[in-house]
Coordinates of C-alpha atoms in Angstrom, one line a residue:
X1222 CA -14.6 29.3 17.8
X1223 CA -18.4 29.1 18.7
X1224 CA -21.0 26.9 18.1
X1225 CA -23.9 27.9 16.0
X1226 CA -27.6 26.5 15.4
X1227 CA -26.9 24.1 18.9
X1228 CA -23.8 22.6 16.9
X1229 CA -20.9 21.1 18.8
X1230 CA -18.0 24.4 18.7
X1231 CA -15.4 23.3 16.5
X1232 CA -12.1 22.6 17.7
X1233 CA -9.1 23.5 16.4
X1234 CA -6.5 21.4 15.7
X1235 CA -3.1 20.5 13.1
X1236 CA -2.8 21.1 9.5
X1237 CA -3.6 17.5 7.7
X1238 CA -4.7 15.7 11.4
X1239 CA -1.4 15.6 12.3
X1240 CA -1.3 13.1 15.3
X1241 CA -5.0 13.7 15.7
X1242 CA -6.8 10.3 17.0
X1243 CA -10.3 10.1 15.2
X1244 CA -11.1 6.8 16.1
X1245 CA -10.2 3.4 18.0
X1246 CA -9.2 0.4 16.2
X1247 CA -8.0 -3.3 17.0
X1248 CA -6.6 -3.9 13.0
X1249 CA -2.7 -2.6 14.3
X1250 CA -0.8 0.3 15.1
X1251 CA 2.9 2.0 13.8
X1252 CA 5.2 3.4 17.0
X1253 CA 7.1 5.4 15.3
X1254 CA 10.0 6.3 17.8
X1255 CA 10.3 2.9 18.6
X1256 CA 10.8 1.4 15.1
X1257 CA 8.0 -0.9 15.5
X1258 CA 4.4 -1.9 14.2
X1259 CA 2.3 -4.4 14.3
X1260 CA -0.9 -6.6 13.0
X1261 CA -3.5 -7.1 15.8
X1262 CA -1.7 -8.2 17.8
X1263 CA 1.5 -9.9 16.0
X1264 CA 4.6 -8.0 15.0
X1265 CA 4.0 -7.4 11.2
X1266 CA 7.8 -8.0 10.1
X1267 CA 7.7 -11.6 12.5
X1268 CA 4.5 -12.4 10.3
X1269 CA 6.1 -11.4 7.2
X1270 CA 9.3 -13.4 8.3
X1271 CA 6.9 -16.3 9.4
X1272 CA 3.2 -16.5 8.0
X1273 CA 2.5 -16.9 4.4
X1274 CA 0.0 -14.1 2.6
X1275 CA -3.2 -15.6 3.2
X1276 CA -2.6 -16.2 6.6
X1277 CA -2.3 -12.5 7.3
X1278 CA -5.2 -11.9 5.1
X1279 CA -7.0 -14.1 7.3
X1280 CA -5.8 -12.9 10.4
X1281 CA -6.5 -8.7 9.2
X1282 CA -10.0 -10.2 8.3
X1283 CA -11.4 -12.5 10.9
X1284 CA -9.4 -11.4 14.1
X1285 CA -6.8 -14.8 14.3
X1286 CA -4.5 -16.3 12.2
X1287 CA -6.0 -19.6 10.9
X1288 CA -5.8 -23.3 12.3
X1289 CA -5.2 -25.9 9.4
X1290 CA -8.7 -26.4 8.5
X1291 CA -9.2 -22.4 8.2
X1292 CA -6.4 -22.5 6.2
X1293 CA -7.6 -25.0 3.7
X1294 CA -11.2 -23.3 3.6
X1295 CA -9.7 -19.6 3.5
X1296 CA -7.2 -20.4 0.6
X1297 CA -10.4 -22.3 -1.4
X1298 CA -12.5 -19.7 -1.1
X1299 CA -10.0 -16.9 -2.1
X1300 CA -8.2 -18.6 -5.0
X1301 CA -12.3 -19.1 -6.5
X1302 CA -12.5 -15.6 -6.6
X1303 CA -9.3 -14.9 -8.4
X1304 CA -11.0 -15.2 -12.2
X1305 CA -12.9 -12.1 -13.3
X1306 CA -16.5 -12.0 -15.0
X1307 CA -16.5 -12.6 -18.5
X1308 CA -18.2 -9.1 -18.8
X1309 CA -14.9 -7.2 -17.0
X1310 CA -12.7 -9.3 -18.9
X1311 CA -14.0 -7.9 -21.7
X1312 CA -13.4 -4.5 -21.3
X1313 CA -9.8 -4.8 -20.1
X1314 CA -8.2 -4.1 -23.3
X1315 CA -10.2 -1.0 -24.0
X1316 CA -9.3 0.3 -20.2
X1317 CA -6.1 -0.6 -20.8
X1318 CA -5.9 1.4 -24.2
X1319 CA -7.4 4.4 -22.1
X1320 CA -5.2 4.5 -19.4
X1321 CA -2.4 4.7 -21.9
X1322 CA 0.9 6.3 -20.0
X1323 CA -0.6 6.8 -16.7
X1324 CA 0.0 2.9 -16.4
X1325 CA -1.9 -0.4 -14.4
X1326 CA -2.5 1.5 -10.8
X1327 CA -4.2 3.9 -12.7
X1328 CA -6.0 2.1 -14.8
X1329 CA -7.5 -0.2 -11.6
X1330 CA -9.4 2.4 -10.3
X1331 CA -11.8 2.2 -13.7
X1332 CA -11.7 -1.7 -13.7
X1333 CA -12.4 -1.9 -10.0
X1334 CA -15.2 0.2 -10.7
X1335 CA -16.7 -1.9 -13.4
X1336 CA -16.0 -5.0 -11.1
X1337 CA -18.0 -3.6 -8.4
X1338 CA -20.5 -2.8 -10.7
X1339 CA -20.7 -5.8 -12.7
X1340 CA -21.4 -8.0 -9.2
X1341 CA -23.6 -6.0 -7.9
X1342 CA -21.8 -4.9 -4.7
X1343 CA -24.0 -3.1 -2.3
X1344 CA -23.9 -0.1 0.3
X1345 CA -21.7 -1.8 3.3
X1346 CA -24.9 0.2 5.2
X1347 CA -27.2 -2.2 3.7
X1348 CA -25.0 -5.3 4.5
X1349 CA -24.9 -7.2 7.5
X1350 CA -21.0 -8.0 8.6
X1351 CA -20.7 -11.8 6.4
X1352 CA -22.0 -10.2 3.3
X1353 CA -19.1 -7.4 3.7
X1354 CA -16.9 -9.6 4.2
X1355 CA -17.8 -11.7 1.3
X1356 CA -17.8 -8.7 -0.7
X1357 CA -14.1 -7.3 0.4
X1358 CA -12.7 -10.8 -0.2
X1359 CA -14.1 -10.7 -3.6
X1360 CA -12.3 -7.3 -4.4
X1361 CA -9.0 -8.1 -3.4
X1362 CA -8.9 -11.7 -4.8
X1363 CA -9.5 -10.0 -8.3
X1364 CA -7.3 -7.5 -7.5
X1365 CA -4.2 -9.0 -8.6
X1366 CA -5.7 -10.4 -11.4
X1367 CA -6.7 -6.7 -12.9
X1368 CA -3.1 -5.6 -12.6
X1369 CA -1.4 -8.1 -14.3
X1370 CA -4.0 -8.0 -17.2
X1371 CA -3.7 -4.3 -17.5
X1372 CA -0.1 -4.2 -17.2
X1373 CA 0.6 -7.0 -19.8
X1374 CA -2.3 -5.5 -22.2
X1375 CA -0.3 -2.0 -22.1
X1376 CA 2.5 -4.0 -23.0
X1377 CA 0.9 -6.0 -26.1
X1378 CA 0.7 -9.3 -24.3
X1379 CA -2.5 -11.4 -23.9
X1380 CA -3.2 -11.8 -20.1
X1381 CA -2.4 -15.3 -18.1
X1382 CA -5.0 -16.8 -16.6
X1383 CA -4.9 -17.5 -12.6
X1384 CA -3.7 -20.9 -11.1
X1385 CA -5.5 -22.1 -8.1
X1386 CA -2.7 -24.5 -7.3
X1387 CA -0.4 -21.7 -6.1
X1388 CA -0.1 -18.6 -3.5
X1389 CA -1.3 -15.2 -3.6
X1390 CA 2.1 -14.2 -4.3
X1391 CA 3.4 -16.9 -6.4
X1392 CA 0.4 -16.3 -8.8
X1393 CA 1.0 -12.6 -9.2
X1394 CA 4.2 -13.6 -10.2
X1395 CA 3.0 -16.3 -12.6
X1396 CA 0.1 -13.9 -14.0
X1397 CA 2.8 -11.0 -14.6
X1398 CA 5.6 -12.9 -16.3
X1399 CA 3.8 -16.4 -17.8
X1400 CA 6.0 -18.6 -16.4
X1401 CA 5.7 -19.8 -12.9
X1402 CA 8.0 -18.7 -10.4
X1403 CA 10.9 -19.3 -8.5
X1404 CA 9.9 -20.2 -5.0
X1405 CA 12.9 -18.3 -3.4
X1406 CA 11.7 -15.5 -5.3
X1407 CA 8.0 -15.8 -5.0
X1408 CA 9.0 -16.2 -1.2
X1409 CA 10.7 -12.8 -1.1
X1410 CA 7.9 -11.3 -3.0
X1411 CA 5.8 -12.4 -0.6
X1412 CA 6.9 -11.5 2.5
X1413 CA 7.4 -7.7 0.6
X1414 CA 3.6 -8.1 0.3
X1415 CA 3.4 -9.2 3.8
X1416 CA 4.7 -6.3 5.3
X1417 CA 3.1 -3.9 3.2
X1418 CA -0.4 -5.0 4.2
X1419 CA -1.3 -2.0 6.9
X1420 CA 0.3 0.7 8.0
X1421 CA -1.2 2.6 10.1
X1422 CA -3.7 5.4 9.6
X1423 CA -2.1 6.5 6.3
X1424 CA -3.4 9.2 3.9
X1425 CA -5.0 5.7 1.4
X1426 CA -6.6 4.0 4.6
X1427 CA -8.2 7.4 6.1
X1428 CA -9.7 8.0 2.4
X1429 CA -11.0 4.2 2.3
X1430 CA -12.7 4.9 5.9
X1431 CA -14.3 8.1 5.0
X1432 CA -16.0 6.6 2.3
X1433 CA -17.1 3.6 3.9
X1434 CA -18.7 5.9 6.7
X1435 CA -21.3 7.1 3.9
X1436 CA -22.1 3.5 4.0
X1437 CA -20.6 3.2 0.3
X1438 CA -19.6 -0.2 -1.5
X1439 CA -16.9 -1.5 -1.0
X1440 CA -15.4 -0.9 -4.8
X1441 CA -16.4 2.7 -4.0
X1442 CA -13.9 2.7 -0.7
X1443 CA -11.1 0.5 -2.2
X1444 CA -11.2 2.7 -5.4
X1445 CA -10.7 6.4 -3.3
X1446 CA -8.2 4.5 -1.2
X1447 CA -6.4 3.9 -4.7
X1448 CA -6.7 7.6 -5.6
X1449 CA -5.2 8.5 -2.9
X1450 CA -2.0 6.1 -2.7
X1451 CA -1.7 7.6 -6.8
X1452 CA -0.4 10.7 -4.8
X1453 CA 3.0 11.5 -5.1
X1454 CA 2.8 12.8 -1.4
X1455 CA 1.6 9.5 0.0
X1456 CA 2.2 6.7 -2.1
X1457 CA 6.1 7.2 -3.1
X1458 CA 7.3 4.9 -5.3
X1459 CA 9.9 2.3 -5.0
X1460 CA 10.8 2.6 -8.6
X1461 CA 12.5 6.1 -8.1
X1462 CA 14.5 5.2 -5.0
X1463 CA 15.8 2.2 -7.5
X1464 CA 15.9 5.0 -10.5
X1465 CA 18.6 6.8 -7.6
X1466 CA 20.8 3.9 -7.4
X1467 CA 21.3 4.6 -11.2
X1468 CA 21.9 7.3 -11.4
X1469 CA 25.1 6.9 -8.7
X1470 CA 26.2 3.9 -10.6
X1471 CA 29.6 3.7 -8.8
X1472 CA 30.6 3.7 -5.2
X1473 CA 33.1 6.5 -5.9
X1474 CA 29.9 8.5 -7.1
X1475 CA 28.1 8.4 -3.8
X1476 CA 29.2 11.5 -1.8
X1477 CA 29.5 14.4 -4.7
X1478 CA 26.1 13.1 -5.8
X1479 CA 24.3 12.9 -2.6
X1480 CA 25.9 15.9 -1.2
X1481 CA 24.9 17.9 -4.6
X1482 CA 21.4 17.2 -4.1
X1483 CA 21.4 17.8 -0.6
X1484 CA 22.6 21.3 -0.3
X1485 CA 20.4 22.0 -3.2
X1486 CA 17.4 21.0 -1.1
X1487 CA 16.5 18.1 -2.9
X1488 CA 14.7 15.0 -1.5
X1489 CA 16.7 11.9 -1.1
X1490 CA 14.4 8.9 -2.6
X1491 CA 13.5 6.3 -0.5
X1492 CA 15.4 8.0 2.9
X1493 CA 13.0 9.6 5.7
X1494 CA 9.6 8.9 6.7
X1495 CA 6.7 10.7 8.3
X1496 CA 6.3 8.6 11.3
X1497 CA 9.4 6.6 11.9
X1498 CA 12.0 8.5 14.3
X1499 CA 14.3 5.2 13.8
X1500 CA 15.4 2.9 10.9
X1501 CA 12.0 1.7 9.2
X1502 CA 11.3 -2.1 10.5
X1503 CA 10.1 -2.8 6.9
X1504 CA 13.5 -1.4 5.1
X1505 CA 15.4 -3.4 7.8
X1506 CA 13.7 -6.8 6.7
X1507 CA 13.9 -6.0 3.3
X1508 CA 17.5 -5.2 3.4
X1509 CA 18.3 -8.7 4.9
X1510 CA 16.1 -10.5 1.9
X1511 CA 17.8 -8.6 -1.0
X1512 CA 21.3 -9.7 0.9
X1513 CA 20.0 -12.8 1.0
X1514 CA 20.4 -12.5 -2.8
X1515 CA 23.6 -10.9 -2.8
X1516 CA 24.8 -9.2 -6.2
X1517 CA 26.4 -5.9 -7.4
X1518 CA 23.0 -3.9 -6.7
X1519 CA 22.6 -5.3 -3.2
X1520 CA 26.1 -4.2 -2.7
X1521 CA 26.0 -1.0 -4.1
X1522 CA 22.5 0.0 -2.1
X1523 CA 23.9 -0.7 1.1
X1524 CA 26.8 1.0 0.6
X1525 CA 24.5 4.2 -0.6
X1526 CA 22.7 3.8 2.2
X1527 CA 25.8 3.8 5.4
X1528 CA 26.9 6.6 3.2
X1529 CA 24.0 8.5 3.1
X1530 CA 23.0 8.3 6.4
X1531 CA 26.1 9.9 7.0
X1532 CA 26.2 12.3 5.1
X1533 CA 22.5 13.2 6.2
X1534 CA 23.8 13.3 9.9
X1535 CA 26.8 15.6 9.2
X1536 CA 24.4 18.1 6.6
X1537 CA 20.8 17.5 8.8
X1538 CA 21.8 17.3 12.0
X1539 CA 19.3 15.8 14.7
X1540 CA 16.8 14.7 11.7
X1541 CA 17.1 11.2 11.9
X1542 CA 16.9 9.9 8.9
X1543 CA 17.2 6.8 7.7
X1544 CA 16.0 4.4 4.8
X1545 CA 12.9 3.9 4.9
X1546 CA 10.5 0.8 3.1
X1547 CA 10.8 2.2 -0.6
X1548 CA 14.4 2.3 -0.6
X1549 CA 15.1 -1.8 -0.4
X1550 CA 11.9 -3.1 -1.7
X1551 CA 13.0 -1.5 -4.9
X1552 CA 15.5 -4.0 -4.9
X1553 CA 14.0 -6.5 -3.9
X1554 CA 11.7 -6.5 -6.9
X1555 CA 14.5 -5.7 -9.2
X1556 CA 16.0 -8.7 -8.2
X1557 CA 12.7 -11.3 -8.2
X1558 CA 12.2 -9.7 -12.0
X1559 CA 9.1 -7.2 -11.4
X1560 CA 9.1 -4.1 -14.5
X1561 CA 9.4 -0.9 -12.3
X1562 CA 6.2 0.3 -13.5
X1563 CA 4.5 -2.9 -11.3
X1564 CA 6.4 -1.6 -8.1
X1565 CA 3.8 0.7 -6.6
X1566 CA 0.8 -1.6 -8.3
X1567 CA 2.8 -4.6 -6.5
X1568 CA 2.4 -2.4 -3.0
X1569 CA -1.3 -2.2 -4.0
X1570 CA -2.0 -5.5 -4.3
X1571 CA -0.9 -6.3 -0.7
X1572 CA -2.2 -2.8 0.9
X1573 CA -5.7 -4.1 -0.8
X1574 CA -6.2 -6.5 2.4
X1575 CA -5.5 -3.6 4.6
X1576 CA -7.9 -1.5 3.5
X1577 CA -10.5 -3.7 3.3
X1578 CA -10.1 -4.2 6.5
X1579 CA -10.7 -1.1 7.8
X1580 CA -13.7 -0.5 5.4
X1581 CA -15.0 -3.6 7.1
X1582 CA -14.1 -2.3 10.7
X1583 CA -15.4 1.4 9.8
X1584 CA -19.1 -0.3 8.2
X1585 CA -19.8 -1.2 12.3
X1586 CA -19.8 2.2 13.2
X1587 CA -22.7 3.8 11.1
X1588 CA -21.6 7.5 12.3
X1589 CA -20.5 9.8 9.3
X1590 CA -17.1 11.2 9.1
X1591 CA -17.8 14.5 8.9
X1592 CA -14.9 17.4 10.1
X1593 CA -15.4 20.8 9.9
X1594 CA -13.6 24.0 7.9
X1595 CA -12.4 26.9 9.1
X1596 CA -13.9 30.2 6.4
X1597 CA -11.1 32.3 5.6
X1598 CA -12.3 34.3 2.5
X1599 CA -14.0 37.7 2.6
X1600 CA -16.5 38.6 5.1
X1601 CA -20.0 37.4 4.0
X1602 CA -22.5 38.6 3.1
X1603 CA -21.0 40.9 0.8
X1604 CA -23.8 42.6 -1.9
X1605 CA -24.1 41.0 -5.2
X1606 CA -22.0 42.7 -7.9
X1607 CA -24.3 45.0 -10.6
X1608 CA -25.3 43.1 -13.4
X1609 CA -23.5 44.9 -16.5

């Protein structure tokens, strides 16, 4: 391609950005062949195994994981921000009403909106690096708060206020359901969240540091980000990999129904992934937390999944694939008493942190993301048609 008016030539490179680095960052990386990603510097599934929620948010945030006294000033701060304005409050019911059928996730983006709005957020241009910061903590404190509300006012309920004597995860679990909840399963819950935090330079992330290059709010990023993890294509949902394991039912069921759907072309929910070459780190965690719980649908999904796999291998030969982090956190929030239409708004509420980071890492660098497009229509100019 050339260059025209003194403009840099294009180049040329793979549908969608395939592999295509546009930019350095020090927030964490996936290694896909390897089986492996990580948080700055720590091993996301050790932290997820390890560290509690907030300490992550910290760490994605300010660059380290917090001493004590970080950790007492951190979890202050955030669980302050976990109560919405009285103005947003008030128009929960009426968003909720709107949204209807397309459910909570959707339903956020509108709400997130009128948050951003309603506390003034400015351009992350206009901000200096504290006052983002301030601004990104306050979006994804109230970010849990929004789904429950919406989800329980879609479902009738009146929505539970937020405790500020428990953990991020414990309270979305109290704020969902009304009663507080069991620590082993708030635990397991949490360390979902955890490991769902970043991930790479995903289709939701990309979108969220796009906009933030404009110099946009912070509402404005997180909200795009949103749109895009609504996709089909990006976002997947754990509910449909769970909504397979019905449909088996049996152990005897496994092969003639996989095998069916294989040969007809069909996708296997919750079983390959874009990056991973090797078992997904997160589906192997996850697998060992819903064994941990034990029961007839822990049984049956590892069963469905050694049988898969094989049956993948003999059909799809050289493919490598292999659950991936859908497959088992579908049980795990079967099992810790999440409704299936919270599973992908549950993934939200931890990938929240992630983004935010990288809006916050993007707002240093004040250069516009701006790629080209190749023309591929007729050849301009072409003579206006006669006016008839």
């Amino acid at each position: 391609m050339h260059s025209t008016n003194g403009a840099a030539a294009p180049l040329d490179v793979p549908r969608g950005l395939a592999g295509v680095v546009v930019t350095d960052t020090a927030l964490g990386d996936v290694r896909g062949r390897e089986g492996f990603y990580h948080y700055r510097q720590y091993s996301a599934v050790e932290l997820a195994e390890s560290s509690g929620f907030e300490d992550v948010w910290h760490l994605m945030f300010h660059g380290r994981l917090p001493d004590p006294d970080e950790r007492a000033d951190f979890l202050a701060r955030t669980v302050s921000l976990r109560r919405l304005p009285d103005d947003v409050r008030a128009a929960l019911p009426a968003i909720a009403r709107a949204g209807g059928p397309s459910g909570p996730l959707a339903a956020l983006r509108t709400a997130l909106s009128l948050l951003g709005a309603s506390a003034g957020l400015r351009p992350v241009y206009d901000l200096d690096a504290e006052h983002r910061r301030t601004d990104a903590l306050a979006a994804c404190a109230a970010v849990p708060t929004l789904l429950t509300a919406l989800y329980r006012l879609g479902q009738g309920l009146e929505p539970v206020e937020p405790r500020e004597d428990l953990s991020y995860a414990a309270n979305y679990l109290y704020m969902l359901t009304g009663s507080t909840p069991d620590p082993a399963r708030a635990r397991a819950v949490e360390q979902y969240l955890v490991s769902t935090v970043d991930h790479g330079f995903n289709a939701s992330t990309f979108t969220a540091r796009v906009i933030a290059s404009t110099g946009a709010d912070v509402a404005a990023c997180l909200v795009g980000a949103i749109g895009a993890l609504s996709g089909p294509l990006h976002g997947g949902a754990p509910s449909r990999a769970l909504d397979t394991l019905d449909a088996i039912g049996t152990p005897d069921r496994i092969d003639p129904w996989i095998r069916q759907r294989v040969l007809a072309g069909e996708r296997i929910m919750g079983f390959g992934h874009p990056v991973y070459r090797t078992e997904d780190p997160r589906s192997r965690m996850l697998r060992s937390l819903a064994e941990s719980f034990g029961g007839p649908l822990v049984d049956l999904a590892v069963e469905v999944e050694t049988r898969v796999e094989a049956i993948l291998a003999e059909l799809k030969p050289g493919r490598e694939l292999h659950t991936n982090v859908e497959f088992y956190a579908g049980v795990v929030m079967e099992l810790c008493g999440l409704p299936r239409e919270m599973f992908t708004p549950t993934f939200c509420a931890a990938r929240v942190v992630g983004w935010s980071a990288n809006i916050l890492e993007q707002a240093e660098d004040s250069k516009i993301i701006r790629p080209a497009a190749r023309y591929v229509g007729p050849p301009p100019p072409q003579p206006l048609p006669m006016a008839s």
